[in-house]
Short mmCIF file of C-alpha atoms in Angstrom, two decimals:
data_model
loop_
_atom_site.label_atom_id
_atom_site.label_comp_id
_atom_site.label_asym_id
_atom_site.label_seq_id
_atom_site.Cartn_x
_atom_site.Cartn_y
_atom_site.Cartn_z
CA MET A 1 165.73 111.27 -14.41
CA ARG A 2 163.76 108.36 -15.91
CA SER A 3 163.51 110.06 -19.32
CA LEU A 4 167.26 110.78 -19.28
CA ALA A 5 168.00 107.11 -18.56
CA HIS A 6 165.65 106.09 -21.36
CA LYS A 7 167.38 108.49 -23.77
CA LEU A 8 170.80 107.15 -22.77
CA VAL A 9 169.74 103.54 -23.38
CA GLU A 10 168.23 104.52 -26.72
CA ASP A 11 171.42 106.28 -27.84
CA ILE A 12 173.58 103.31 -26.82
CA TRP A 13 171.29 100.91 -28.64
CA ASN A 14 171.36 103.07 -31.79
CA LEU A 15 175.14 102.69 -31.78
CA ILE A 16 174.85 98.92 -31.32
CA ILE A 17 172.42 98.36 -34.19
CA GLN A 18 174.86 100.01 -36.57
CA LYS A 19 176.79 96.74 -36.37
CA SER A 20 175.94 93.81 -38.61
CA ASP A 21 172.90 91.63 -37.88
CA GLU A 22 175.17 88.72 -36.98
CA GLU A 23 177.06 90.78 -34.40
CA VAL A 24 173.84 92.10 -32.86
CA SER A 25 172.32 88.60 -32.71
CA ASP A 26 175.50 87.27 -31.13
CA LEU A 27 175.40 90.06 -28.55
CA LEU A 28 171.83 89.18 -27.64
CA ARG A 29 172.54 85.47 -27.49
CA LYS A 30 175.77 85.41 -25.49
CA PRO A 31 177.55 85.80 -23.18
CA THR A 32 175.15 87.80 -20.97
CA ARG A 33 171.79 87.02 -22.58
CA LEU A 34 170.78 90.68 -22.59
CA LEU A 35 167.09 90.01 -23.09
CA PHE A 36 166.67 87.79 -20.03
CA ASP A 37 169.08 89.79 -17.90
CA ALA A 38 167.00 92.90 -18.58
CA ALA A 39 163.77 91.03 -17.79
CA SER A 40 165.24 89.70 -14.55
CA CYS A 41 166.42 93.16 -13.45
CA GLY A 42 163.21 94.93 -14.47
CA ASN A 43 164.81 97.14 -17.11
CA VAL A 44 161.61 97.80 -19.05
CA GLU A 45 162.98 100.78 -21.02
CA PHE A 46 165.79 98.69 -22.46
CA LEU A 47 163.43 95.82 -23.32
CA VAL A 48 161.01 98.14 -25.10
CA ILE A 49 163.84 99.52 -27.24
CA LEU A 50 165.08 95.99 -28.01
CA ILE A 51 161.65 94.70 -29.02
CA ARG A 52 160.92 97.77 -31.13
CA SER A 53 164.09 97.09 -33.11
CA TYR A 54 163.74 93.28 -33.16
CA PRO A 55 160.05 92.29 -32.65
CA ASP A 56 160.94 88.60 -32.97
CA LEU A 57 162.65 88.79 -29.59
CA ILE A 58 159.31 88.24 -27.86
CA TRP A 59 159.48 84.61 -29.07
CA LYS A 60 162.92 83.99 -27.57
CA VAL A 61 163.19 81.50 -24.70
CA ASP A 62 166.01 80.65 -22.32
CA ARG A 63 167.51 77.20 -21.76
CA ARG A 64 164.51 76.17 -19.68
CA ASN A 65 162.01 77.26 -22.35
CA ARG A 66 160.91 80.39 -20.49
CA SER A 67 160.06 83.61 -22.29
CA LEU A 68 160.96 87.08 -21.03
CA PHE A 69 157.42 87.31 -19.61
CA HIS A 70 158.02 84.15 -17.59
CA ILE A 71 161.19 85.74 -16.20
CA ALA A 72 159.33 88.99 -15.46
CA ALA A 73 156.60 87.09 -13.61
CA ILE A 74 159.11 85.09 -11.54
CA ASN A 75 160.82 88.33 -10.49
CA ARG A 76 157.52 90.25 -10.10
CA HIS A 77 158.21 93.03 -12.61
CA GLU A 78 154.68 94.09 -13.56
CA SER A 79 155.92 96.90 -15.83
CA ILE A 80 157.53 94.28 -18.09
CA PHE A 81 154.78 91.71 -17.71
CA ASN A 82 152.15 94.27 -18.80
CA ILE A 83 153.79 94.40 -22.24
CA ILE A 84 152.17 91.03 -22.91
CA TYR A 85 148.77 92.75 -23.09
CA GLU A 86 149.97 94.66 -26.17
CA LEU A 87 150.58 91.46 -28.13
CA GLY A 88 146.97 90.54 -28.86
CA ALA A 89 146.43 86.87 -29.68
CA ILE A 90 150.20 86.25 -29.54
CA LYS A 91 150.06 86.46 -25.75
CA ASP A 92 148.04 83.23 -25.63
CA LEU A 93 150.83 81.35 -27.39
CA ILE A 94 153.58 82.80 -25.22
CA ALA A 95 151.59 82.18 -22.04
CA SER A 96 151.34 78.51 -23.00
CA TYR A 97 155.12 77.91 -22.83
CA ARG A 98 156.17 75.30 -20.25
CA GLU A 99 159.49 74.58 -18.64
CA GLU A 100 160.89 71.53 -20.41
CA ALA A 101 162.55 69.88 -17.41
CA THR A 102 159.77 70.38 -14.84
CA ASN A 103 156.68 70.85 -17.04
CA ASN A 104 155.90 73.95 -14.99
CA THR A 105 153.48 76.38 -16.60
CA LEU A 106 153.61 80.14 -16.20
CA LEU A 107 151.02 79.72 -13.45
CA HIS A 108 153.25 77.23 -11.61
CA LEU A 109 156.17 79.65 -11.79
CA VAL A 110 154.26 82.62 -10.39
CA ALA A 111 152.79 80.40 -7.65
CA SER A 112 156.19 80.19 -5.97
CA LEU A 113 157.53 82.94 -3.73
CA PRO A 114 159.59 85.61 -5.55
CA PRO A 115 163.15 86.61 -4.65
CA HIS A 116 163.40 88.17 -1.19
CA ASP A 117 164.14 91.68 -2.45
CA ARG A 118 161.12 91.62 -4.78
CA LEU A 119 158.77 90.37 -2.07
CA HIS A 120 159.69 93.24 0.23
CA ILE A 121 158.98 96.08 -2.22
CA VAL A 122 155.66 96.25 -0.34
CA SER A 123 155.72 96.91 3.41
CA GLY A 124 153.96 94.54 5.80
CA ALA A 125 153.36 90.81 5.41
CA ALA A 126 149.61 91.30 4.81
CA LEU A 127 150.17 93.68 1.89
CA GLN A 128 152.89 91.38 0.52
CA MET A 129 150.39 88.52 0.59
CA GLN A 130 147.87 90.70 -1.21
CA ARG A 131 150.39 91.51 -3.96
CA GLU A 132 151.17 87.81 -4.39
CA ILE A 133 147.48 86.95 -4.79
CA LEU A 134 147.13 89.72 -7.39
CA TRP A 135 149.99 88.24 -9.40
CA PHE A 136 148.56 84.72 -9.23
CA LYS A 137 145.10 85.85 -10.35
CA ALA A 138 146.50 88.03 -13.16
CA VAL A 139 148.50 85.13 -14.61
CA LYS A 140 145.56 82.76 -14.19
CA LYS A 141 143.53 85.00 -16.52
CA ILE A 142 145.97 84.77 -19.43
CA VAL A 143 147.15 81.14 -19.34
CA PRO A 144 145.08 78.52 -21.20
CA ARG A 145 142.15 77.40 -19.08
CA SER A 146 143.37 73.81 -19.10
CA TYR A 147 146.59 74.94 -17.35
CA ILE A 148 144.69 75.86 -14.19
CA LYS A 149 144.19 72.15 -13.44
CA SER A 150 147.43 71.07 -15.10
CA LYS A 151 150.09 69.32 -13.01
CA ASN A 152 153.86 69.52 -13.32
CA LYS A 153 156.19 66.52 -13.25
CA GLU A 154 155.97 66.47 -9.45
CA GLY A 155 152.20 66.02 -9.74
CA GLU A 156 151.49 69.46 -8.24
CA LEU A 157 148.78 71.90 -9.21
CA ALA A 158 149.71 75.59 -9.37
CA GLN A 159 147.11 76.38 -6.71
CA ASP A 160 148.65 73.80 -4.36
CA ILE A 161 152.11 75.31 -4.87
CA PHE A 162 150.74 78.77 -4.14
CA THR A 163 148.85 77.73 -0.99
CA ASN A 164 151.70 75.68 0.46
CA GLY A 165 154.43 78.13 -0.54
CA HIS A 166 152.62 81.13 0.94
CA LYS A 167 151.44 79.44 4.14
CA GLU A 168 154.03 81.15 6.32
CA LEU A 169 153.53 84.51 4.62
CA ARG A 170 149.79 84.26 5.23
CA LYS A 171 150.40 83.51 8.92
CA GLU A 172 152.78 86.46 9.18
CA GLY A 173 150.22 88.64 7.38
CA GLU A 174 147.50 87.60 9.80
CA LYS A 175 149.73 88.34 12.81
CA TRP A 176 150.82 91.71 11.40
CA MET A 177 147.24 92.72 10.68
CA LYS A 178 145.98 91.62 14.10
CA ASP A 179 148.83 93.32 15.96
CA THR A 180 148.22 96.57 14.07
CA ALA A 181 144.46 96.40 14.64
CA THR A 182 144.89 95.62 18.35
CA SER A 183 147.21 98.59 18.94
CA CYS A 184 144.99 101.00 17.03
CA MET A 185 141.81 99.70 18.71
CA LEU A 186 143.36 100.35 22.13
CA VAL A 187 143.98 103.99 21.21
CA ALA A 188 140.48 104.33 19.74
CA THR A 189 138.95 102.87 22.92
CA LEU A 190 140.81 105.37 25.11
CA ILE A 191 139.62 108.26 22.93
CA ALA A 192 136.02 107.01 22.98
CA THR A 193 136.13 106.72 26.77
CA VAL A 194 137.48 110.25 27.22
CA VAL A 195 135.12 112.01 24.80
CA PHE A 196 132.09 110.05 26.05
CA ALA A 197 132.77 111.22 29.61
CA ALA A 198 133.40 114.78 28.38
CA ALA A 199 129.93 114.92 26.82
CA PHE A 200 128.33 114.61 30.28
CA THR A 201 130.76 116.88 32.12
CA VAL A 202 130.51 119.97 29.93
CA PRO A 203 132.90 122.88 30.60
CA GLY A 204 131.51 125.40 33.09
CA GLY A 205 128.91 123.00 34.48
CA ASN A 206 125.10 123.18 34.26
CA ASN A 207 122.58 125.70 35.54
CA GLU A 208 121.02 124.35 38.76
CA GLU A 209 117.54 125.58 37.87
CA SER A 210 117.27 124.75 34.16
CA GLY A 211 119.87 121.99 33.99
CA LEU A 212 121.26 123.52 30.79
CA PRO A 213 124.98 124.23 30.28
CA ILE A 214 125.95 127.63 31.62
CA LEU A 215 128.28 128.41 28.70
CA GLN A 216 125.98 127.15 25.93
CA LYS A 217 125.60 130.59 24.33
CA LYS A 218 129.32 130.97 23.69
CA LYS A 219 130.64 130.12 20.23
CA TRP A 220 133.33 127.82 21.63
CA PHE A 221 130.62 125.68 23.26
CA ASN A 222 129.15 124.72 19.88
CA ILE A 223 132.63 123.88 18.64
CA PHE A 224 133.19 121.72 21.72
CA ILE A 225 129.90 119.81 21.31
CA LEU A 226 130.43 119.25 17.59
CA SER A 227 134.05 118.11 17.88
CA ASP A 228 133.24 115.88 20.87
CA ALA A 229 130.44 114.20 18.90
CA VAL A 230 132.71 113.71 15.88
CA ALA A 231 135.45 112.25 18.08
CA LEU A 232 133.01 109.82 19.72
CA CYS A 233 131.46 108.68 16.43
CA SER A 234 134.76 108.29 14.57
CA SER A 235 136.52 106.51 17.45
CA SER A 236 133.56 104.15 17.84
CA THR A 237 133.61 103.50 14.10
CA SER A 238 137.33 102.72 14.17
CA ILE A 239 136.77 100.31 17.09
CA VAL A 240 134.15 98.42 15.07
CA ILE A 241 136.41 98.32 12.00
CA PHE A 242 139.45 97.09 13.91
CA LEU A 243 137.27 94.51 15.68
CA SER A 244 136.16 93.22 12.27
CA ILE A 245 139.83 92.80 11.34
CA LEU A 246 140.46 90.75 14.47
CA THR A 247 137.48 88.48 13.75
CA SER A 248 138.17 88.02 10.02
CA ARG A 249 138.55 84.51 8.54
CA TYR A 250 141.89 85.44 6.97
CA ALA A 251 141.21 83.40 3.85
CA GLU A 252 143.42 84.13 0.84
CA ASP A 253 140.80 86.31 -0.85
CA ASP A 254 140.36 88.40 2.32
CA PHE A 255 143.84 89.82 1.74
CA LEU A 256 142.86 91.19 -1.68
CA VAL A 257 140.51 94.07 -0.82
CA SER A 258 138.66 93.35 2.42
CA LEU A 259 141.50 93.52 4.95
CA PRO A 260 143.49 96.41 3.37
CA SER A 261 140.27 98.43 3.01
CA ARG A 262 139.32 97.87 6.63
CA LEU A 263 142.76 98.84 7.86
CA MET A 264 142.79 101.99 5.73
CA LEU A 265 139.30 103.07 6.89
CA GLY A 266 140.12 102.22 10.50
CA LEU A 267 143.26 104.37 10.44
CA LEU A 268 141.35 107.21 8.78
CA ALA A 269 138.56 107.08 11.39
CA LEU A 270 141.15 106.98 14.18
CA PHE A 271 142.96 110.01 12.75
CA VAL A 272 139.68 111.96 12.52
CA SER A 273 138.88 111.10 16.15
CA ILE A 274 142.30 112.34 17.29
CA ILE A 275 141.87 115.65 15.44
CA ALA A 276 138.33 116.08 16.82
CA MET A 277 139.53 115.31 20.35
CA VAL A 278 142.27 117.94 20.05
CA ILE A 279 139.74 120.51 18.81
CA ALA A 280 137.42 119.66 21.72
CA PHE A 281 140.32 120.14 24.12
CA CYS A 282 141.17 123.56 22.66
CA ALA A 283 137.51 124.59 22.75
CA THR A 284 137.31 123.61 26.43
CA LEU A 285 140.32 125.77 27.28
CA PHE A 286 138.85 128.81 25.58
CA LEU A 287 135.45 128.24 27.16
CA ILE A 288 136.90 128.19 30.67
CA TYR A 289 139.65 130.80 30.40
CA ASP A 290 138.18 132.86 27.56
CA ARG A 291 139.99 136.24 27.22
CA ARG A 292 142.95 135.24 29.34
CA LEU A 293 144.07 132.88 26.57
CA ALA A 294 143.10 135.00 23.59
CA TRP A 295 146.56 136.50 23.29
CA ASN A 296 148.12 133.04 23.01
CA LEU A 297 145.57 131.33 20.76
CA ALA A 298 147.99 130.25 18.03
CA PHE A 299 150.50 128.82 20.49
CA ILE A 300 147.91 126.71 22.34
CA ILE A 301 146.41 125.33 19.13
CA SER A 302 149.87 124.49 17.78
CA LEU A 303 150.84 122.76 21.02
CA ALA A 304 147.63 120.75 21.14
CA SER A 305 148.01 119.75 17.48
CA ILE A 306 151.31 117.95 18.09
CA THR A 307 149.43 114.72 18.86
CA ALA A 308 147.49 114.78 15.60
CA PHE A 309 150.52 115.71 13.52
CA SER A 310 152.64 113.04 15.20
CA PHE A 311 150.07 110.36 14.42
CA ALA A 312 149.78 111.53 10.81
CA LEU A 313 153.55 111.68 10.34
CA LEU A 314 154.15 108.22 11.79
CA HIS A 315 151.29 106.48 9.98
CA VAL A 316 150.95 108.32 6.67
CA GLN A 317 153.16 105.83 4.81
CA LEU A 318 151.18 102.88 6.16
CA TRP A 319 147.92 104.60 5.23
CA PHE A 320 149.01 105.27 1.65
CA ASP A 321 150.34 101.70 1.34
CA THR A 322 146.97 100.29 2.38
CA LEU A 323 145.17 102.75 0.06
CA ARG A 324 147.31 101.64 -2.88
CA SER A 325 146.82 97.99 -2.00
CA ALA A 326 143.06 98.27 -1.55
CA TYR A 327 142.13 100.40 -4.56
CA TRP A 328 145.02 101.27 -6.88
CA SER A 329 146.36 97.71 -7.09
CA LYS A 330 143.40 96.72 -9.28
CA PHE A 331 145.11 98.72 -12.05
CA LEU A 332 148.43 96.92 -11.56
CA PHE A 333 147.88 94.51 -14.45
CA GLN A 334 146.36 96.08 -17.50
CA HIS A 335 147.16 97.49 -20.91
CA ARG A 336 148.14 101.07 -20.06
CA LYS A 337 149.76 102.47 -23.19
CA HIS A 338 151.27 101.41 -26.49
CA ARG A 339 154.93 101.24 -25.60
CA LEU A 340 155.94 98.96 -28.46
CA HIS A 341 154.51 101.14 -31.23
#
């Protein structure tokens, strides 16, 4: 679908450039300001085609002296902003543009909150805060070093604008993370309690003379012991991880990797403990009832697995979101491919 849209845009543009240079320039300049409209909407395919045909468009600025990369940063379109890495030394000049009226640098602009719809492309206030910090740090790397301590006409540093503007989002992120960790830790604690008790009350009981489990020679007994141990270890691990989330400082940098990584690992450990607990439950049934349940093995396993599948189904999106935020987001801002050549 994306390639078809790209082909359509390319065909339309090929028809447009058959007009005279004056007509094309007039179309780009007014009345809709195609370049900046495309940057604002995130239409990277259209912008790439425009810049390929008219490379000088990268120097164009709007009425407030903002380039298309300034507009892309304000609206959080990383696919467009990443084009700046293809420009070599030119990017340093473009990144130095300031708003004429406010003296805001590119860093000042990205320090403010984005439009509501762009902020919520990531689920959860904590992951939204993480994405905002990534943007701020990415822009800080490409603006002139002197701009980091530069003030606008209001006497504000970009860092001050970012900290003050994201204060509420950081509080919401902290609350969201703590609420999630508290709920998950409660489940992990219940699992740890159950499987810990099960380890000392083995199915079938113990031999009065030797003190050893009566059913220890059966294959299902080994499965029970192994799965019970895995459930106890993984649930205990998830408790420790979720506890570390609750006791975190919640500084800005904690939202970058530390908190998303802990949440992802905590959810993974909790999921493993649920699966292991279900396996231990099934093993217990087959140890006690043995042949009487053999005919219905598949049904019992399927029924017992509903818990694990329900947890996975309800939390898989959150888990992948935290995985992307913790590890894949580091590749969000980089030179991926030569789209302009």
